[in-house]
Every structure is written in C-alpha cells, then in structure tokens.
mmCIF file of C-alpha atoms in Angstrom:
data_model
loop_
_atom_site.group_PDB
_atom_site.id
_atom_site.type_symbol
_atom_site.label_atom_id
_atom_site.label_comp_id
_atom_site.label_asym_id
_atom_site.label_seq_id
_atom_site.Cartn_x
_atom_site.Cartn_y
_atom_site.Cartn_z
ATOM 1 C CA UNK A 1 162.862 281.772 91.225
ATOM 2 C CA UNK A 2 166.448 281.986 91.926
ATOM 3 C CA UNK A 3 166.597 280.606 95.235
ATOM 4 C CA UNK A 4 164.499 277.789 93.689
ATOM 5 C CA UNK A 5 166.960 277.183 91.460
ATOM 6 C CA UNK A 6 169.883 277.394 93.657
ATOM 7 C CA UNK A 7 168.199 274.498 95.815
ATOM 8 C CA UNK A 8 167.922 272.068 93.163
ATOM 9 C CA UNK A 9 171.485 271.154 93.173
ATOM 10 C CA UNK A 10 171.468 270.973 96.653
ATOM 11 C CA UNK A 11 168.498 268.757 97.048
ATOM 12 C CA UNK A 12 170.019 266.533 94.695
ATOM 13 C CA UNK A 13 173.226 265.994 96.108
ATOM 14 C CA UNK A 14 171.453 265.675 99.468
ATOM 15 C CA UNK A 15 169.374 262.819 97.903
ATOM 16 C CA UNK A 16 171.997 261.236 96.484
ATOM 17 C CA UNK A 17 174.207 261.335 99.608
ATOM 18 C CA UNK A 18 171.290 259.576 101.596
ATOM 19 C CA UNK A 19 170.633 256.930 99.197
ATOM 20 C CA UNK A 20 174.456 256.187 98.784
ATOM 21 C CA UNK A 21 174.051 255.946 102.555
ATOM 22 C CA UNK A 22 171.286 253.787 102.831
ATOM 23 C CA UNK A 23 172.910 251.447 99.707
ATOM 24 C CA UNK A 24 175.930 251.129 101.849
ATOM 25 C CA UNK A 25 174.006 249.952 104.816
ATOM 26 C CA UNK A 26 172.225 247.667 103.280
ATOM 27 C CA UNK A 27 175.135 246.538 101.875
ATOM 28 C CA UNK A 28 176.794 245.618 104.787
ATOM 29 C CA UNK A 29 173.743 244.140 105.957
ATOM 30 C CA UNK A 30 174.095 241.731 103.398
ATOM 31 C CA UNK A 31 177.630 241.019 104.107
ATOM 32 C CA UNK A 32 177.147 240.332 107.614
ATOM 33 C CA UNK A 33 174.368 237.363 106.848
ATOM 34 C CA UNK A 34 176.892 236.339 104.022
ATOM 35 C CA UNK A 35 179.782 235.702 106.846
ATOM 36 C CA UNK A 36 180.426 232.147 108.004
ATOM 37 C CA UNK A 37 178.926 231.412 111.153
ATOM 38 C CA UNK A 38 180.888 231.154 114.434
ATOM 39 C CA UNK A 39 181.611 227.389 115.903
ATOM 40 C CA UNK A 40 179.111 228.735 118.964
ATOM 41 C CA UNK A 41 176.699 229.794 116.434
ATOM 42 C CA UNK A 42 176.895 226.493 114.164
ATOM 43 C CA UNK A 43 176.458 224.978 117.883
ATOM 44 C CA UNK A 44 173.661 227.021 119.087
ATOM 45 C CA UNK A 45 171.970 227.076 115.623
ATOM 46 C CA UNK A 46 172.427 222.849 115.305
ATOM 47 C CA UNK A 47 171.244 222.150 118.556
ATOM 48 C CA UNK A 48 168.184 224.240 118.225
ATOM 49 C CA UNK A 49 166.886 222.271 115.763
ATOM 50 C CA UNK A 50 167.648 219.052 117.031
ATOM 51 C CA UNK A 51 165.756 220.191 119.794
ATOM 52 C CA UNK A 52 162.532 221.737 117.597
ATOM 53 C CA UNK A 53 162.610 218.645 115.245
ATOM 54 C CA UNK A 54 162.859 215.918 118.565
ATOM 55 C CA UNK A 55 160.341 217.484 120.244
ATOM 56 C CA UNK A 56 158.034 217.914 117.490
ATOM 57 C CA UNK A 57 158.185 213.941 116.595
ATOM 58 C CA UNK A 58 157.607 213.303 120.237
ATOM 59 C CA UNK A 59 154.891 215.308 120.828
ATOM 60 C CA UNK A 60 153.130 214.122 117.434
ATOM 61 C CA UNK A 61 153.804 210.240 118.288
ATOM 62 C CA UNK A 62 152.318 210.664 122.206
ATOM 63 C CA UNK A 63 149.376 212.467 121.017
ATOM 64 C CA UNK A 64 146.169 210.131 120.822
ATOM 65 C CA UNK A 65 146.661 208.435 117.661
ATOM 66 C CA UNK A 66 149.787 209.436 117.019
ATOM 67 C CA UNK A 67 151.223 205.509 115.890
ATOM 68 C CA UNK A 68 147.656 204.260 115.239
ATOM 69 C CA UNK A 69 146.468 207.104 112.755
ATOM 70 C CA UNK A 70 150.234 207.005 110.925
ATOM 71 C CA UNK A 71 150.509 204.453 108.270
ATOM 72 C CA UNK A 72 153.929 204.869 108.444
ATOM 73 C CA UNK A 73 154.905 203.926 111.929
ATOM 74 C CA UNK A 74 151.229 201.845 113.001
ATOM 75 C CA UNK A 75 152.151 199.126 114.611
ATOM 76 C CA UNK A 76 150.379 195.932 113.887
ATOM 77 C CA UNK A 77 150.772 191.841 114.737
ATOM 78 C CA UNK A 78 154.211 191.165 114.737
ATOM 79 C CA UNK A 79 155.601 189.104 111.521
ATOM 80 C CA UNK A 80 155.500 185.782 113.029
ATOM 81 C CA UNK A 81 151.771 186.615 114.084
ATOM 82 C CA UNK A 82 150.376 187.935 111.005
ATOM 83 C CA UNK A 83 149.264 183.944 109.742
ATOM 84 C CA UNK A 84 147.528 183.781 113.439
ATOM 85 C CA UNK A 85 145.770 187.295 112.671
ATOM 86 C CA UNK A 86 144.560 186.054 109.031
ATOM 87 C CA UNK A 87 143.616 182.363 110.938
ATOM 88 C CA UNK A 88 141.518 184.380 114.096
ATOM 89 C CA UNK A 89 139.838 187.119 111.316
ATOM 90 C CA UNK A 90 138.607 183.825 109.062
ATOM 91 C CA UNK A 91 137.267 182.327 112.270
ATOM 92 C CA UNK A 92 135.183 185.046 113.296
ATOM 93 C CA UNK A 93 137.845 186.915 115.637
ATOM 94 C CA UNK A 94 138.339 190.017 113.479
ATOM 95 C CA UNK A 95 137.182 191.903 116.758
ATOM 96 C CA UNK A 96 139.978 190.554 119.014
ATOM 97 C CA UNK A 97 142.486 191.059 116.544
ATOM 98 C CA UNK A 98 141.437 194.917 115.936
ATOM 99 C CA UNK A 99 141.693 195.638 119.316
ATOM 100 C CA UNK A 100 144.900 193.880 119.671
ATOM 101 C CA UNK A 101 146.610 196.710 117.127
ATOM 102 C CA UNK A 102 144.595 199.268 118.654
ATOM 103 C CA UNK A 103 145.727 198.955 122.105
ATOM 104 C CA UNK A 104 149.734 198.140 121.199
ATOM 105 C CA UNK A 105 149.422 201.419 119.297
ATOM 106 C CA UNK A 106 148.522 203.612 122.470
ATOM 107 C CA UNK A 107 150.761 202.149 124.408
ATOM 108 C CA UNK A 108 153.567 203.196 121.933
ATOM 109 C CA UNK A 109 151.655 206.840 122.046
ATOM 110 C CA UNK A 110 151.662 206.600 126.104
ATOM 111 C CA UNK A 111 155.394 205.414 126.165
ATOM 112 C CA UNK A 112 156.406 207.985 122.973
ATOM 113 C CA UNK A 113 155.975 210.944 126.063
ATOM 114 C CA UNK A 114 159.388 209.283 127.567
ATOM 115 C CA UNK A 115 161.561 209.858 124.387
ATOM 116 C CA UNK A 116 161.547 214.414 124.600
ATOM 117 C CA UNK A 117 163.980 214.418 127.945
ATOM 118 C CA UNK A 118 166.462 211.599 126.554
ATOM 119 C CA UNK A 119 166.662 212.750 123.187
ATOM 120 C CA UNK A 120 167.140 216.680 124.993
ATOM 121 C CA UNK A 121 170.160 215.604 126.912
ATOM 122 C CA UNK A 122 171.750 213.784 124.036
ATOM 123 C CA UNK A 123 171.624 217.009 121.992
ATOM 124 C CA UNK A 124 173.754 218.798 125.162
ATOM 125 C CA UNK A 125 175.881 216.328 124.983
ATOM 126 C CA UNK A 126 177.159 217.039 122.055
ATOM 127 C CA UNK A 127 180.769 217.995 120.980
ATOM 128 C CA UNK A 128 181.512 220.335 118.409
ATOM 129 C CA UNK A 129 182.941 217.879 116.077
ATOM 130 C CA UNK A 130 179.551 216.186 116.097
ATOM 131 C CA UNK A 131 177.950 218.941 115.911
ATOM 132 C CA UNK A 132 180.437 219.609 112.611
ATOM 133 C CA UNK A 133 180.217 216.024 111.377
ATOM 134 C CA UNK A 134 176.012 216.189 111.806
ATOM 135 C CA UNK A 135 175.313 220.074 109.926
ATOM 136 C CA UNK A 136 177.958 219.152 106.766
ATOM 137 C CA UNK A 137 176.963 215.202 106.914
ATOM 138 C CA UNK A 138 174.466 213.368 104.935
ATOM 139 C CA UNK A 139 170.734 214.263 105.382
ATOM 140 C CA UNK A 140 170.014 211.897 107.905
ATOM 141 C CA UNK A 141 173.291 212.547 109.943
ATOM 142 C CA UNK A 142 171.262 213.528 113.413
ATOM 143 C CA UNK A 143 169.521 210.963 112.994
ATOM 144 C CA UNK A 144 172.360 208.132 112.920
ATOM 145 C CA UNK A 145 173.741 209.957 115.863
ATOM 146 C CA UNK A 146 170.532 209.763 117.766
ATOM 147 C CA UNK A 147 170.193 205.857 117.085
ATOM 148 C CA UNK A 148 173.879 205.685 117.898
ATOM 149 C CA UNK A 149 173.538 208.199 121.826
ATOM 150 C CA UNK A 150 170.166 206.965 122.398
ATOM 151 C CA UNK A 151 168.746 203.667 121.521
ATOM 152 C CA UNK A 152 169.782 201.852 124.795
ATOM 153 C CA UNK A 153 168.451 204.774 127.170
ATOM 154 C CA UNK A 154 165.590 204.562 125.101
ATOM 155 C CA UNK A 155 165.083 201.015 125.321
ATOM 156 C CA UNK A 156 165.353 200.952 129.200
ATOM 157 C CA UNK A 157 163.363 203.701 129.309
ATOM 158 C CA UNK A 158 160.379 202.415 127.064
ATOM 159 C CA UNK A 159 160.094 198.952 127.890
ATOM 160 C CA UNK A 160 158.663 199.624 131.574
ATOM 161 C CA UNK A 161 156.410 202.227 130.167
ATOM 162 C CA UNK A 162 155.265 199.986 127.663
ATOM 163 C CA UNK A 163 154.816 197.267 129.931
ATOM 164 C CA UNK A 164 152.811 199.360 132.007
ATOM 165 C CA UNK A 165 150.739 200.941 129.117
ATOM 166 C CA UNK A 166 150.252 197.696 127.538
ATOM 167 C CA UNK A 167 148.687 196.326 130.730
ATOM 168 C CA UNK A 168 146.843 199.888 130.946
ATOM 169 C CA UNK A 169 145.143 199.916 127.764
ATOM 170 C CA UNK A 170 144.133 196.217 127.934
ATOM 171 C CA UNK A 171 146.878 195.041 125.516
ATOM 172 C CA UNK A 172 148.804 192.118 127.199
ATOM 173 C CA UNK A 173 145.320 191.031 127.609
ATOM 174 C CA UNK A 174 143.910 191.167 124.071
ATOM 175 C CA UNK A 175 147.384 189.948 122.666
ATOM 176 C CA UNK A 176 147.434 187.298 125.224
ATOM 177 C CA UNK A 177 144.125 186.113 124.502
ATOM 178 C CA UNK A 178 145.129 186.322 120.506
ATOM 179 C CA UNK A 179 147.818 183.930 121.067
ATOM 180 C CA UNK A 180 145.883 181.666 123.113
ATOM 181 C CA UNK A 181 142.825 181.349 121.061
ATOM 182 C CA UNK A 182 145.458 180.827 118.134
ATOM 183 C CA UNK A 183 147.478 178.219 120.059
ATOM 184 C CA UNK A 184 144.278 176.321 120.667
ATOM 185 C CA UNK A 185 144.649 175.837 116.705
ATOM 186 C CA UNK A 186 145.449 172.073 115.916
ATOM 187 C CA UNK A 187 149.231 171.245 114.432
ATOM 188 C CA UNK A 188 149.790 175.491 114.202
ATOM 189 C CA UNK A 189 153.716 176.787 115.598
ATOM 190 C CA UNK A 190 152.544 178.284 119.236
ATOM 191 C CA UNK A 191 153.117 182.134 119.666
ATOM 192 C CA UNK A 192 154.702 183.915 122.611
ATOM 193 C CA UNK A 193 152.278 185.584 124.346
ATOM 194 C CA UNK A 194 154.883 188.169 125.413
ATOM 195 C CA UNK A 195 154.673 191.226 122.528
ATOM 196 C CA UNK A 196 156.485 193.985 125.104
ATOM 197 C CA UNK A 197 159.641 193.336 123.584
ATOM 198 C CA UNK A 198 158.487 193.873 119.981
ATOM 199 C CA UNK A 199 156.462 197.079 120.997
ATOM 200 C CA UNK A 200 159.336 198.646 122.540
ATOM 201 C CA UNK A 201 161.215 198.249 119.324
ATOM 202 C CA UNK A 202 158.355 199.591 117.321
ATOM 203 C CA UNK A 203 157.873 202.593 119.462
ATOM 204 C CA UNK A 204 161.799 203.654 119.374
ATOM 205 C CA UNK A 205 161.627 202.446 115.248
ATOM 206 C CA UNK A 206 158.648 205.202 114.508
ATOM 207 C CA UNK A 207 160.924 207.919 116.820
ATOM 208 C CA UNK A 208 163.512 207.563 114.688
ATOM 209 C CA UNK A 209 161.494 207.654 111.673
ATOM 210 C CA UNK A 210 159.097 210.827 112.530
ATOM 211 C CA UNK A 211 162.719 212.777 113.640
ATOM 212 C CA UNK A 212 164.507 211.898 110.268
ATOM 213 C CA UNK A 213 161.285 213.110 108.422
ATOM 214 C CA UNK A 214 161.904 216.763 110.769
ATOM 215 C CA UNK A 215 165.479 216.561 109.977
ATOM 216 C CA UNK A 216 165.139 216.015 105.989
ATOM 217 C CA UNK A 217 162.615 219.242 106.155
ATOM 218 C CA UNK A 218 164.919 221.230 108.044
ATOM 219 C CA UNK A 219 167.850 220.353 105.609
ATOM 220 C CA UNK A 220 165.254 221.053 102.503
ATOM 221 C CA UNK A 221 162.862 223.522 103.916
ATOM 222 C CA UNK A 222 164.066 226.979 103.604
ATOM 223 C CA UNK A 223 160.908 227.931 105.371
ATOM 224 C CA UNK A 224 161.032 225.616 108.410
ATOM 225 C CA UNK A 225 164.174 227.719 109.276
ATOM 226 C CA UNK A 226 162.156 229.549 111.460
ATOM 227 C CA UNK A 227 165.277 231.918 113.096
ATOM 228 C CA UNK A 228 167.836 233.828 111.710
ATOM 229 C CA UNK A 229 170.326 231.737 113.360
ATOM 230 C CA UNK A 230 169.092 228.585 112.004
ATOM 231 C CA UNK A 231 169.033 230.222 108.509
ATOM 232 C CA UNK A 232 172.654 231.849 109.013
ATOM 233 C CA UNK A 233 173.935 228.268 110.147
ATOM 234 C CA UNK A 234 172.051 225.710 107.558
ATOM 235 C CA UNK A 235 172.914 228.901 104.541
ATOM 236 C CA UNK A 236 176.234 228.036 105.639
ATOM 237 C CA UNK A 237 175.443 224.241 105.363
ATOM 238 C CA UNK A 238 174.173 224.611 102.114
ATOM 239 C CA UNK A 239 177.085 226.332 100.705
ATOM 240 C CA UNK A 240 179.498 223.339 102.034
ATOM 241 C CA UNK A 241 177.787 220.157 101.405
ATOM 242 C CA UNK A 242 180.211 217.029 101.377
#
C-alpha cells in the first residue's frame, strides 16, 4: 500500500512532464506554419498553382465539349452574323446554322490542347517581383499577367490549329456555306466567309476566363489548397492583402 502510494506522485509528475512536452511541441509546430514564408517558398508555392489552375482550364476546355457544353465560353455566330443566323433559322436553315456553332466549338476544344506548354513556360518565366506583385495583388492578378506574357504566343499558336481544326471538323465549310446561302439574300450587308480570326479570339477569351475562375478558387478556397506549401504561402497572402 505504501509503495502504491509512493508512486502516485511520481506518476503524476511523470504525466505532467510528458504532456508539458508534448504541449511544447505542438507548440512550436504551430509557430513554424505561423512563420512567413521564404521568397523560394512564395515562388515555389505561386508557381505551383499557376501551374495546377492552367492546366486544369486547359485540360477542361480540350476535352470533348469543353467550349460547346460551357455556357460561359460557347462560342456561337459572331455579332455581325447573328441577323444572318435568325434570317437562315426563319428560312428553314436551323440545321446549317447548328452545325455551324457545333463545329467552331471543337475546333476551339482541338486548338485549347496548345494553350498547357505556353502558359507552363510563362509561369518559369517569372521573376520574383511578379511573383510578389501576383500572390499580394488583386484576385485576378495571374490572370492579367497571363493576358499580358501570353496572348501573342497564344494567338500564333492557335490560329494554325484552328485553321486546321476548323477545316477538320467541317467548320470553314458549314460557316462558309452560312455566309453564302445568307449573301444570296437580296439588299442584306455580305458576310466574310473567313470566321478563323474570330475563333482564335474566342478560344484564347474562354482560356482566360476558365483560369481566372481556378485562380479566384484558389484565392477563396481554403480547400483547393491542396499542399502545405500552397497553404503556408496563400495563409501568408491572406494575412497581407493590399
């Protein structure tokens, strides 16, 4: 009974010896996510993102319906065409004119495949001050920068694709014959049968619009901070907001 006894105090201050211990490390656990991330991490940690979120809206838009199935970036007769689309749907031409959006949407999904690499080597590119001036910036700051680094490579990049695809999936031919059953029209302002141009821009516009969607989340998401480096480095971004 007395060795019982005698134990007691022992046990306790063993107890509380190991739970001061394991109170301290997990104190210092905290601290250490609590620090301010290194300029290499904020780096590391920025650019993996950029490079989750680009890839993501890249792979989403080049995937089989990827324009046509997205209200938001479908691409359909150009502005100065839509009064020939309502004139060849009244005259019986609905048919043609569906599978004139149809086909200029899959060739934006066969061209949208071109847009991972560019937007990959625009994100090593980067300096640290944009790398800085993109985490603290406003929620569409990678964004900007990609229009700013990547719209021309883009644009000489998609418009032979597009060309191509738009021959591929029968579109110059369907928008061709659009504008020339429209032309035939009496007293109507002729359209250009050429719609590669406006495609191209399309295409790059729904990019651009898919990656600032992945870049708002990211910002806003707490969960789609899917590593401990991008939650050390956008905690930190949080915490210093301009």
């Amino acid at each position: 009974m007395k060795k019982t006894l005698l134990l007691i105090p022992c046990l306790v201050l063993f107890i509380t010896l190991t739970s001061c211990d394991s109170l301290n490390k997990i104190s210092q656990a905290g601290a250490a996510q609590l620090t301010n991330p290194t300029n290499l991490e904020i780096g590391n940690g920025l650019k993996e993102a950029l490079q989750i979120g680009t890839s993501k809206s890249s792979d989403q838009l080049s995937a089989v319906d990827g324009f046509f199935a997205n209200a938001a970036v479908k691409i359909v007769f150009p502005p100065e065409a839509q009064k020939a689309e309502k004139t060849l749907r009244s005259i019986g031409l609905g048919k043609l004119a569906d599978n004139v959006i149809l086909s200029l949407n899959r060739a934006a999904e066969d061209a949208a495949k071109q847009a991972k690499p560019i937007f990959i080597n625009a994100v090593k590119q980067m300096t640290l001050q944009d790398v800085t001036n993109i985490l603290l910036g406003s929620q569409d700051a990678a964004t900007q920068y990609f229009k700013r680094t990547t719209t021309v490579q883009l644009t000489a990049s998609f418009k032979p694709v597009i060309q191509g695809s738009l021959n591929k999936v029968g579109a110059t031919k369907y928008y061709g014959d659009a504008a020339s059953e429209y032309n035939k029209i009496p007293f109507v302002s002729k359209l250009n049968p050429d719609i590669s141009a406006y495609v191209t821009q399309k295409a790059i516009d729904g990019l651009f619009y898919e990656i600032a969607l992945e870049e708002l989340n990211i910002r806003k998401n707490i969960s789609a901070r899917t590593s401990p480096l991008l939650q050390k480095v956008f905690a930190f971004a949080d915490k210093n907001k301009k």
